[in-house]
mmCIF file of N, CA, C and O in Angstrom:
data_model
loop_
_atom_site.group_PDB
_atom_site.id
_atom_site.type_symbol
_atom_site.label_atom_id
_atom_site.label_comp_id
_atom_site.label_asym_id
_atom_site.label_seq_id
_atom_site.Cartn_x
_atom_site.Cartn_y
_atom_site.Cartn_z
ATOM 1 N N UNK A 1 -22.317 -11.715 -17.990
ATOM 2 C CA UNK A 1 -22.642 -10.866 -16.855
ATOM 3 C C UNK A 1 -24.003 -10.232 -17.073
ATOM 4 O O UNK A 1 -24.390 -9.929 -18.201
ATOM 5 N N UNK A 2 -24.794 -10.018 -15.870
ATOM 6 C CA UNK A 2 -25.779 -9.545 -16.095
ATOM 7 C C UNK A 2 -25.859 -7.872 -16.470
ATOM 8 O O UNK A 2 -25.220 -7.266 -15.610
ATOM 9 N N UNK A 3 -26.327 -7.126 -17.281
ATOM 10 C CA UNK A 3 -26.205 -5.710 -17.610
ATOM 11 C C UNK A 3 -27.081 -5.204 -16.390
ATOM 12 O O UNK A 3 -28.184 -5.688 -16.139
ATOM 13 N N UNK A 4 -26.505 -4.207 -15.669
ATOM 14 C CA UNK A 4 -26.745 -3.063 -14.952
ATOM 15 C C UNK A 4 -26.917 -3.430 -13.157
ATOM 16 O O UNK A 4 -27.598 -2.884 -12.288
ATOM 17 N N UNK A 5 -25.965 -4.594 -13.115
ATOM 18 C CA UNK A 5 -25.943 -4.809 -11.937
ATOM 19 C C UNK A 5 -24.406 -4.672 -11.409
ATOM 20 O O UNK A 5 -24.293 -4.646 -10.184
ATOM 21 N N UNK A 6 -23.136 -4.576 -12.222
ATOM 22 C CA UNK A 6 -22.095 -3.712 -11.682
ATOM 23 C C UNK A 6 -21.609 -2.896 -11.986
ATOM 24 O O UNK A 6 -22.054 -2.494 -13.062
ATOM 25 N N UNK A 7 -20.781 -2.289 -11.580
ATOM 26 C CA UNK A 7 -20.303 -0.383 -11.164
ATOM 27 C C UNK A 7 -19.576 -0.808 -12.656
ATOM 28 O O UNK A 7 -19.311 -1.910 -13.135
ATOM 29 N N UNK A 8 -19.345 0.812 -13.246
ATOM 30 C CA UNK A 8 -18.534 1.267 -14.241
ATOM 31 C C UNK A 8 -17.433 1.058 -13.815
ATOM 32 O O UNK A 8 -17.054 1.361 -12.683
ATOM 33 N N UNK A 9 -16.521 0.296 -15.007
ATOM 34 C CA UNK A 9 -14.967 -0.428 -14.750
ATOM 35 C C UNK A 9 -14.332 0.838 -15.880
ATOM 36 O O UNK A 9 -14.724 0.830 -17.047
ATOM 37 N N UNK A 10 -13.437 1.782 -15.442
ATOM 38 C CA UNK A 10 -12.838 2.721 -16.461
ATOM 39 C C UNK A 10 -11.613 2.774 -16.067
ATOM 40 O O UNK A 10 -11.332 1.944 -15.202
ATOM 41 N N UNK A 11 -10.454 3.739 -16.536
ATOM 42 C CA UNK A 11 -9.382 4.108 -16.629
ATOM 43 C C UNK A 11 -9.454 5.345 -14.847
ATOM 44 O O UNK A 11 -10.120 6.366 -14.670
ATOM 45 N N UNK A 12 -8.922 4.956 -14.318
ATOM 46 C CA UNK A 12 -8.411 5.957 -13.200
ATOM 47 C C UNK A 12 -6.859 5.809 -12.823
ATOM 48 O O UNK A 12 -6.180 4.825 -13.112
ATOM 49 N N UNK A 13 -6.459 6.806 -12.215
ATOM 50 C CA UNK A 13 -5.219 7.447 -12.092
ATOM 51 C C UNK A 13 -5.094 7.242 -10.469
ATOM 52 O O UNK A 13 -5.747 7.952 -9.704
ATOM 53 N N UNK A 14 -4.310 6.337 -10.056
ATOM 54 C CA UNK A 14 -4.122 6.616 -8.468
ATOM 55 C C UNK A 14 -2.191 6.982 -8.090
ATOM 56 O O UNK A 14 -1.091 6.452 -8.247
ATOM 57 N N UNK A 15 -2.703 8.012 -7.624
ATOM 58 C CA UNK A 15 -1.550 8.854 -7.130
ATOM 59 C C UNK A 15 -0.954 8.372 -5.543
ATOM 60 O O UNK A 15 -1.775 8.120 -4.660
ATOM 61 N N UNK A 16 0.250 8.289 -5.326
ATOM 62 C CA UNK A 16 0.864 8.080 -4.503
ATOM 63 C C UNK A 16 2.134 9.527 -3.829
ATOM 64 O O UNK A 16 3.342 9.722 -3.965
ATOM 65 N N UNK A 17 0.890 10.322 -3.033
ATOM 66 C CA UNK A 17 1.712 11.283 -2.861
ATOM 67 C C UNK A 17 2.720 10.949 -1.652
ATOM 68 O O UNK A 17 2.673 11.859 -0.824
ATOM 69 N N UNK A 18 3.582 9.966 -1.306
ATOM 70 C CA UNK A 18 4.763 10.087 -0.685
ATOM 71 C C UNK A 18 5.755 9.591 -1.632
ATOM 72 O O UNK A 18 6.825 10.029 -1.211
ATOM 73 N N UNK A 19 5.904 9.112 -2.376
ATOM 74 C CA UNK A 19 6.744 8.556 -3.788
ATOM 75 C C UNK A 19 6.387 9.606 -4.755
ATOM 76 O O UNK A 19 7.226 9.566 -5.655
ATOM 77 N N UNK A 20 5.500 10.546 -4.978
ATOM 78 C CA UNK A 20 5.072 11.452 -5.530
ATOM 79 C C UNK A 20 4.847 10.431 -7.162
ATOM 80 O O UNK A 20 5.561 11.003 -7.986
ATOM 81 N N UNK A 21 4.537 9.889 -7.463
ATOM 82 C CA UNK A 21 4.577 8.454 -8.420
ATOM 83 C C UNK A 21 2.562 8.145 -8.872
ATOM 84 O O UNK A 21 1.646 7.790 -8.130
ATOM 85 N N UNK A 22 2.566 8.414 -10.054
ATOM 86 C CA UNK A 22 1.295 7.813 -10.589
ATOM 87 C C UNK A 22 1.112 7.039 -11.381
ATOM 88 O O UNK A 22 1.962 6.741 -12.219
ATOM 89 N N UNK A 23 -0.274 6.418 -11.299
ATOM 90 C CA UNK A 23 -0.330 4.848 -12.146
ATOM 91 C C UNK A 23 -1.818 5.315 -12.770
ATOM 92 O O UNK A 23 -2.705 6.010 -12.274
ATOM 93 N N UNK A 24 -1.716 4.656 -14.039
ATOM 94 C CA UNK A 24 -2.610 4.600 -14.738
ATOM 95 C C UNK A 24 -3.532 3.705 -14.848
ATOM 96 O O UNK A 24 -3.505 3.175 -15.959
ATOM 97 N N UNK A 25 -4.458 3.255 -14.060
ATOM 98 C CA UNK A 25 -5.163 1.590 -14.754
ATOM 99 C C UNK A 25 -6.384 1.468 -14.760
ATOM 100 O O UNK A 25 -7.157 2.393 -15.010
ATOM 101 N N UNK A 26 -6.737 0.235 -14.467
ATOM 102 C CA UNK A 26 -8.400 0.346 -14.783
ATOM 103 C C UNK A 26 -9.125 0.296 -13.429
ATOM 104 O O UNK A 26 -8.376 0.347 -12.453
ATOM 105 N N UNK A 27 -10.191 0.223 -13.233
ATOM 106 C CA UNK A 27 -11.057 0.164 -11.204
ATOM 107 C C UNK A 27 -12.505 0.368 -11.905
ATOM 108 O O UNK A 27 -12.870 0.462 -13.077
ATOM 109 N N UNK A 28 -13.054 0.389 -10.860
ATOM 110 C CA UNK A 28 -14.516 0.729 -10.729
ATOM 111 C C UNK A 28 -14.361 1.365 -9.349
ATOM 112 O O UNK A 28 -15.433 1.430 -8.748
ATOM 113 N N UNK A 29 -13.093 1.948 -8.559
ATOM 114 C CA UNK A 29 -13.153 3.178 -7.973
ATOM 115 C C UNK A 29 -13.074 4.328 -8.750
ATOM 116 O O UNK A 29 -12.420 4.430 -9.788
ATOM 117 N N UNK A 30 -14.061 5.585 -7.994
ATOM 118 C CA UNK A 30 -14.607 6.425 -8.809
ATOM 119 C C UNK A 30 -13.863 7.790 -7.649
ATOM 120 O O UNK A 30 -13.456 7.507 -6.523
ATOM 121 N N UNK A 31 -13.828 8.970 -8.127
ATOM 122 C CA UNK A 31 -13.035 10.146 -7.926
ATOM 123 C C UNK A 31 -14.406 11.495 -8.142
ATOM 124 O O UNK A 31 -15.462 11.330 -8.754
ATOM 125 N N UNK A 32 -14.130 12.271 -7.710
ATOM 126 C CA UNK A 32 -14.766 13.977 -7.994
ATOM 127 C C UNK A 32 -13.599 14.781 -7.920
ATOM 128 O O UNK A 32 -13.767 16.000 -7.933
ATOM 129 N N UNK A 33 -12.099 14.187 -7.821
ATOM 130 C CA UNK A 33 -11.544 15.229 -8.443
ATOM 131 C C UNK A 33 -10.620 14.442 -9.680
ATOM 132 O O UNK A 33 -10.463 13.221 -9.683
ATOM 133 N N UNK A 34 -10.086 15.288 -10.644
ATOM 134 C CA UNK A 34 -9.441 14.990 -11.811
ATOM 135 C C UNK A 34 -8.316 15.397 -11.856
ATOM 136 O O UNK A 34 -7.842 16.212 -11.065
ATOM 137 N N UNK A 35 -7.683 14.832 -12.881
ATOM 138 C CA UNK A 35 -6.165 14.659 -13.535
ATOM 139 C C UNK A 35 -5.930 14.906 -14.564
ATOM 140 O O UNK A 35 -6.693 14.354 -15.357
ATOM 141 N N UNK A 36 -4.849 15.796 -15.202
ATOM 142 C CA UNK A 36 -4.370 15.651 -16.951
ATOM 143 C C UNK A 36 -3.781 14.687 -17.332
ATOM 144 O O UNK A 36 -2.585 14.926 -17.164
ATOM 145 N N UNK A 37 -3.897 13.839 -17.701
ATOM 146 C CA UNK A 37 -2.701 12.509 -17.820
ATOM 147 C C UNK A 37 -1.396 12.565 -19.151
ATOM 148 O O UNK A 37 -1.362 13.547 -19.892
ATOM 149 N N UNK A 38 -0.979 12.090 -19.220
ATOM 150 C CA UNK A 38 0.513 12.228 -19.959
ATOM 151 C C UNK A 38 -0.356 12.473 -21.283
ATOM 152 O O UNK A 38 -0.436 13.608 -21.751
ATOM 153 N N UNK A 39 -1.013 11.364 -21.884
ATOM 154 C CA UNK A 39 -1.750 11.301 -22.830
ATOM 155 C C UNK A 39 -2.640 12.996 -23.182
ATOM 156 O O UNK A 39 -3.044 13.153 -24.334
ATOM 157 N N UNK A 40 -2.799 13.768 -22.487
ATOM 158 C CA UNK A 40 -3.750 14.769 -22.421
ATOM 159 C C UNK A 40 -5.278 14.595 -22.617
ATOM 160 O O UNK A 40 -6.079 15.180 -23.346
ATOM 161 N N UNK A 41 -5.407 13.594 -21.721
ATOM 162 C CA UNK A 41 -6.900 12.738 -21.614
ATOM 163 C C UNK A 41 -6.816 13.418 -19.935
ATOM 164 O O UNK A 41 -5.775 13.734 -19.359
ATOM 165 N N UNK A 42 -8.533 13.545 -19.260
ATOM 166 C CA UNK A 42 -8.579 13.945 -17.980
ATOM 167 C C UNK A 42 -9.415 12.727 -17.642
ATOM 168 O O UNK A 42 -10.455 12.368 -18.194
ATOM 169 N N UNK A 43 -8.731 12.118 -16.567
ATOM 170 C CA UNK A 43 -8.892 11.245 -15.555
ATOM 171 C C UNK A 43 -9.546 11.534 -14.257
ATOM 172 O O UNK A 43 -9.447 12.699 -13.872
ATOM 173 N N UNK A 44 -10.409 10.424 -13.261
ATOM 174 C CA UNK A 44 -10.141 10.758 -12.574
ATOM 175 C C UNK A 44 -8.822 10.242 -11.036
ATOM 176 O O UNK A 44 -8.116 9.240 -10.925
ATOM 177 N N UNK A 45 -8.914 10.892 -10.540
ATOM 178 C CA UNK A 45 -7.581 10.651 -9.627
ATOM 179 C C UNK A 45 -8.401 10.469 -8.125
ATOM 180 O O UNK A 45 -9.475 10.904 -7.709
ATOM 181 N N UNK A 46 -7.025 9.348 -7.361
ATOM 182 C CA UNK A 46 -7.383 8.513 -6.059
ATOM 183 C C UNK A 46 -6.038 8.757 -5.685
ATOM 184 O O UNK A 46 -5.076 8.154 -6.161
ATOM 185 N N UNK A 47 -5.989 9.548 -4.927
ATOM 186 C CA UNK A 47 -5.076 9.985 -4.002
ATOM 187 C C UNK A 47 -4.679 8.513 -2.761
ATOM 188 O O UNK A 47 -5.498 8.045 -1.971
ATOM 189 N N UNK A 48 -3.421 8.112 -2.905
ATOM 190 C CA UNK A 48 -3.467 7.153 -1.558
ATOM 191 C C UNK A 48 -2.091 6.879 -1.165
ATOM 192 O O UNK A 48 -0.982 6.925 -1.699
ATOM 193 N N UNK A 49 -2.579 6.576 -0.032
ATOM 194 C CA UNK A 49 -0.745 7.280 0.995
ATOM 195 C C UNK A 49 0.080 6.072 1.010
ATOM 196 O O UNK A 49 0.981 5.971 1.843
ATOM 197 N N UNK A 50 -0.180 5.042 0.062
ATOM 198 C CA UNK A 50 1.234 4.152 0.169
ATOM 199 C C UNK A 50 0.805 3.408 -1.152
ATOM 200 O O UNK A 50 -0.395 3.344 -1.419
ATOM 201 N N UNK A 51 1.642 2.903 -1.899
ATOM 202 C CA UNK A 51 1.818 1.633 -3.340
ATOM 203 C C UNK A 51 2.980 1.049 -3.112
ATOM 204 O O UNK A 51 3.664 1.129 -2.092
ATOM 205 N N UNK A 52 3.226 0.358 -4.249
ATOM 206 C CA UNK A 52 4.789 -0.175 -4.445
ATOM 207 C C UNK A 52 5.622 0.450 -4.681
ATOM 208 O O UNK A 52 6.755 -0.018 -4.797
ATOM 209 N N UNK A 53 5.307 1.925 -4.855
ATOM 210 C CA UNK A 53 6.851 2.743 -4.672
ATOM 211 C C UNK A 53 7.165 3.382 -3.906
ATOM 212 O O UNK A 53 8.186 4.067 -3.859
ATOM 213 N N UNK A 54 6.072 3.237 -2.919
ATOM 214 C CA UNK A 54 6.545 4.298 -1.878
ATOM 215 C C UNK A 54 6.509 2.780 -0.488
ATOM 216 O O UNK A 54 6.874 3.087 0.646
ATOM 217 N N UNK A 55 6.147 1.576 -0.706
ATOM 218 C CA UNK A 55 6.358 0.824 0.643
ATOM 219 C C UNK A 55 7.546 -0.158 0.435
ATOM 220 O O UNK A 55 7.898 -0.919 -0.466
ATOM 221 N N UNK A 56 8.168 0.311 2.079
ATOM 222 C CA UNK A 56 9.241 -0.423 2.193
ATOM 223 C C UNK A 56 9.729 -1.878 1.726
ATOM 224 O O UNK A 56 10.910 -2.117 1.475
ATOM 225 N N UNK A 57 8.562 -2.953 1.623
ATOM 226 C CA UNK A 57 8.992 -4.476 1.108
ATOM 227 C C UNK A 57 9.357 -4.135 -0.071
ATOM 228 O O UNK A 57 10.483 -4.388 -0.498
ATOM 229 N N UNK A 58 8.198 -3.342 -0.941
ATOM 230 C CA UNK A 58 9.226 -3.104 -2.279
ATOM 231 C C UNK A 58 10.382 -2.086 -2.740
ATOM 232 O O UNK A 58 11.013 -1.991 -3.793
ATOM 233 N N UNK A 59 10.406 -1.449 -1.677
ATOM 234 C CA UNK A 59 11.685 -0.469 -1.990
ATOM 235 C C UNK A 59 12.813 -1.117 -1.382
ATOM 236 O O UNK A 59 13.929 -0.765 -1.762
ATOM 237 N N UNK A 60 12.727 -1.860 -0.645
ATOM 238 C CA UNK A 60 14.072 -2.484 -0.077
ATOM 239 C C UNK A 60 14.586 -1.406 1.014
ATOM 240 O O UNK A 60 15.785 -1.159 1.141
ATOM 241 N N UNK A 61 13.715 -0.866 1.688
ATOM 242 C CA UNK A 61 14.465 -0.207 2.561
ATOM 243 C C UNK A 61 13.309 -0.512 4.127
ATOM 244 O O UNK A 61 13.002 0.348 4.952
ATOM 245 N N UNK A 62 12.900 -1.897 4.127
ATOM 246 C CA UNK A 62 12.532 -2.459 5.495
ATOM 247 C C UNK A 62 13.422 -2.241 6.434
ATOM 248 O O UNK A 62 14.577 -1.896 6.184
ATOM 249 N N UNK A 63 12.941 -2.432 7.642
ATOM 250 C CA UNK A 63 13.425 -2.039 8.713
ATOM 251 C C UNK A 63 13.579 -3.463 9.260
ATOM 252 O O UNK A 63 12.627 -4.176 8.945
ATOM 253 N N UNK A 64 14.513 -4.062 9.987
ATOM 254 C CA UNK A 64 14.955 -4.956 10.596
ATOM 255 C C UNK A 64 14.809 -4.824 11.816
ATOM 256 O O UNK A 64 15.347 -3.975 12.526
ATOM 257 N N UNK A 65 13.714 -6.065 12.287
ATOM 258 C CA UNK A 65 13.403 -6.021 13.842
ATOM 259 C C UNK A 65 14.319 -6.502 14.855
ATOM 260 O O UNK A 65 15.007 -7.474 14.543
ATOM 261 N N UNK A 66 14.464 -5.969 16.091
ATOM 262 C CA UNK A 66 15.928 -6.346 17.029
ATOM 263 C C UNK A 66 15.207 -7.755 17.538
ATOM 264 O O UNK A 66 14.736 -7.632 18.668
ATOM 265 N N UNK A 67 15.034 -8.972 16.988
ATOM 266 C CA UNK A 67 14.551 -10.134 17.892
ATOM 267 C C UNK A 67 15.156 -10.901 18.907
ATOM 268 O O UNK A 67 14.650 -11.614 19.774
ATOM 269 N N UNK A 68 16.368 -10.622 18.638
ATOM 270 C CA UNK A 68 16.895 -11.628 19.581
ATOM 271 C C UNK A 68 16.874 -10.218 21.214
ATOM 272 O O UNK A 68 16.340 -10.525 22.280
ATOM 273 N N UNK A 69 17.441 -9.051 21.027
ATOM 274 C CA UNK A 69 16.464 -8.252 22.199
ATOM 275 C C UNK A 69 15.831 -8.497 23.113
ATOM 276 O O UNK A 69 16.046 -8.500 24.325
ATOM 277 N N UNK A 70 14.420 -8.868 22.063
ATOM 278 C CA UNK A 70 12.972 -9.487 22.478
ATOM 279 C C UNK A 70 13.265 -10.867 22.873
ATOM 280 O O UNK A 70 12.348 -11.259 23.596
ATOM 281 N N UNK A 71 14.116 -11.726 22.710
ATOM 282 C CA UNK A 71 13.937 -12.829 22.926
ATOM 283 C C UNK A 71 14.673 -13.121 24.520
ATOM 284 O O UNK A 71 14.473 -14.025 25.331
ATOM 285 N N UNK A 72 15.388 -12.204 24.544
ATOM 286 C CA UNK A 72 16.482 -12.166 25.510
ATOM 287 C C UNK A 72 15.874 -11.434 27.020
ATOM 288 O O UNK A 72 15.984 -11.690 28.219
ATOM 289 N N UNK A 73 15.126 -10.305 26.116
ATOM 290 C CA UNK A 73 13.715 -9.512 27.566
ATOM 291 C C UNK A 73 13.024 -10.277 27.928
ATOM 292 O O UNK A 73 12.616 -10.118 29.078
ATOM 293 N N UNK A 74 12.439 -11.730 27.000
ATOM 294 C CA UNK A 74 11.617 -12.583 27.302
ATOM 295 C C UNK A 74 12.431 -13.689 28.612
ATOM 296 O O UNK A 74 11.932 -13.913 29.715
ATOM 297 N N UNK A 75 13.258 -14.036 28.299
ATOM 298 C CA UNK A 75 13.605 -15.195 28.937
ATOM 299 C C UNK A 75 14.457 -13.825 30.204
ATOM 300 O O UNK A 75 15.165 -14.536 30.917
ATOM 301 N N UNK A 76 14.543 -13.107 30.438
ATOM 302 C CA UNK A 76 14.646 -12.760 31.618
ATOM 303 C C UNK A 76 13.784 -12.299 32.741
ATOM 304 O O UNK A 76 13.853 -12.301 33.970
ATOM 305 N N UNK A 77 12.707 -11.793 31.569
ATOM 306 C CA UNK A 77 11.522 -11.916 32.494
ATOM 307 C C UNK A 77 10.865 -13.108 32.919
ATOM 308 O O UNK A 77 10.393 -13.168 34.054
ATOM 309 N N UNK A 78 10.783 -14.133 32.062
ATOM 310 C CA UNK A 78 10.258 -15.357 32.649
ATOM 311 C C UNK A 78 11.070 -16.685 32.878
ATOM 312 O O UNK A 78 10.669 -17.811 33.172
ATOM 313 N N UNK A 79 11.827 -16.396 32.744
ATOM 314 C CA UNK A 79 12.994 -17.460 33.047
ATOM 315 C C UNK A 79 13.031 -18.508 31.450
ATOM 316 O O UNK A 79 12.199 -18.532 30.543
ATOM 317 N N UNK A 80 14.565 -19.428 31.622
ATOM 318 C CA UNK A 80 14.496 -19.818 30.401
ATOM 319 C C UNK A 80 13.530 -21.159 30.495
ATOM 320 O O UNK A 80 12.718 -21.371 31.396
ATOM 321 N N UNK A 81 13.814 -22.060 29.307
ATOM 322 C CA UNK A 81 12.749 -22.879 28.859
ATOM 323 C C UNK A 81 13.352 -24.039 29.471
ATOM 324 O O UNK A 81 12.507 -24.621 30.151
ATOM 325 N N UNK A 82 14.732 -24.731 29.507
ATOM 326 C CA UNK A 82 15.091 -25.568 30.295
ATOM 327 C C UNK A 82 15.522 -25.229 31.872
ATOM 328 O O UNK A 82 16.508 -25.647 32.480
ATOM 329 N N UNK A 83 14.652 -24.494 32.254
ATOM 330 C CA UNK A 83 15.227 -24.121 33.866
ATOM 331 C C UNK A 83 14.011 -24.540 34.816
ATOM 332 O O UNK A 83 13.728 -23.854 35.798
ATOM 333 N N UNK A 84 13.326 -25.665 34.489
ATOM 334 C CA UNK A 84 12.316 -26.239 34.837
ATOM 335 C C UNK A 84 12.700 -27.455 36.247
ATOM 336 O O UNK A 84 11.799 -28.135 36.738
#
């Protein structure tokens, strides 16, 4: 790699305040505010409103769409497919 043509890759902390749940890893996203981390090292922290513990595919608590509903509003509004 060439030296001084990409961003600082460090340790940041991104917080998931609806799971209230934090992760430790590496980025070259950067923060102005900070964190104490378990370790008692100060981080900085990326606040962001959804991860894998707070979104539904991985929590298992998706919501199931009514399709057949929709399928049923469809063909009454436009008639069915063999009524040609």
């Amino acid at each position: 790699m060439k030296p001084g043509i990409h961003p600082a890759y460090g340790p940041v902390v991104f917080r998931d305040r609806a799971a209230d749940v934090a992760f430790l890893t590496r980025s070259t996203a950067t923060s102005d505010k900070t964190v104490e981390w378990e370790d008692g090292r100060t981080y900085p922290v990326i606040d962001v409103e959804i991860s894998s513990a707070s979104h539904p595919f991985y929590t298992g608590n998706a919501r199931v769409m009514d399709t057949a509903g929709r399928v049923e509003r469809f063909e009454r509004r436009y008639g069915t497919r063999g009524a040609r």
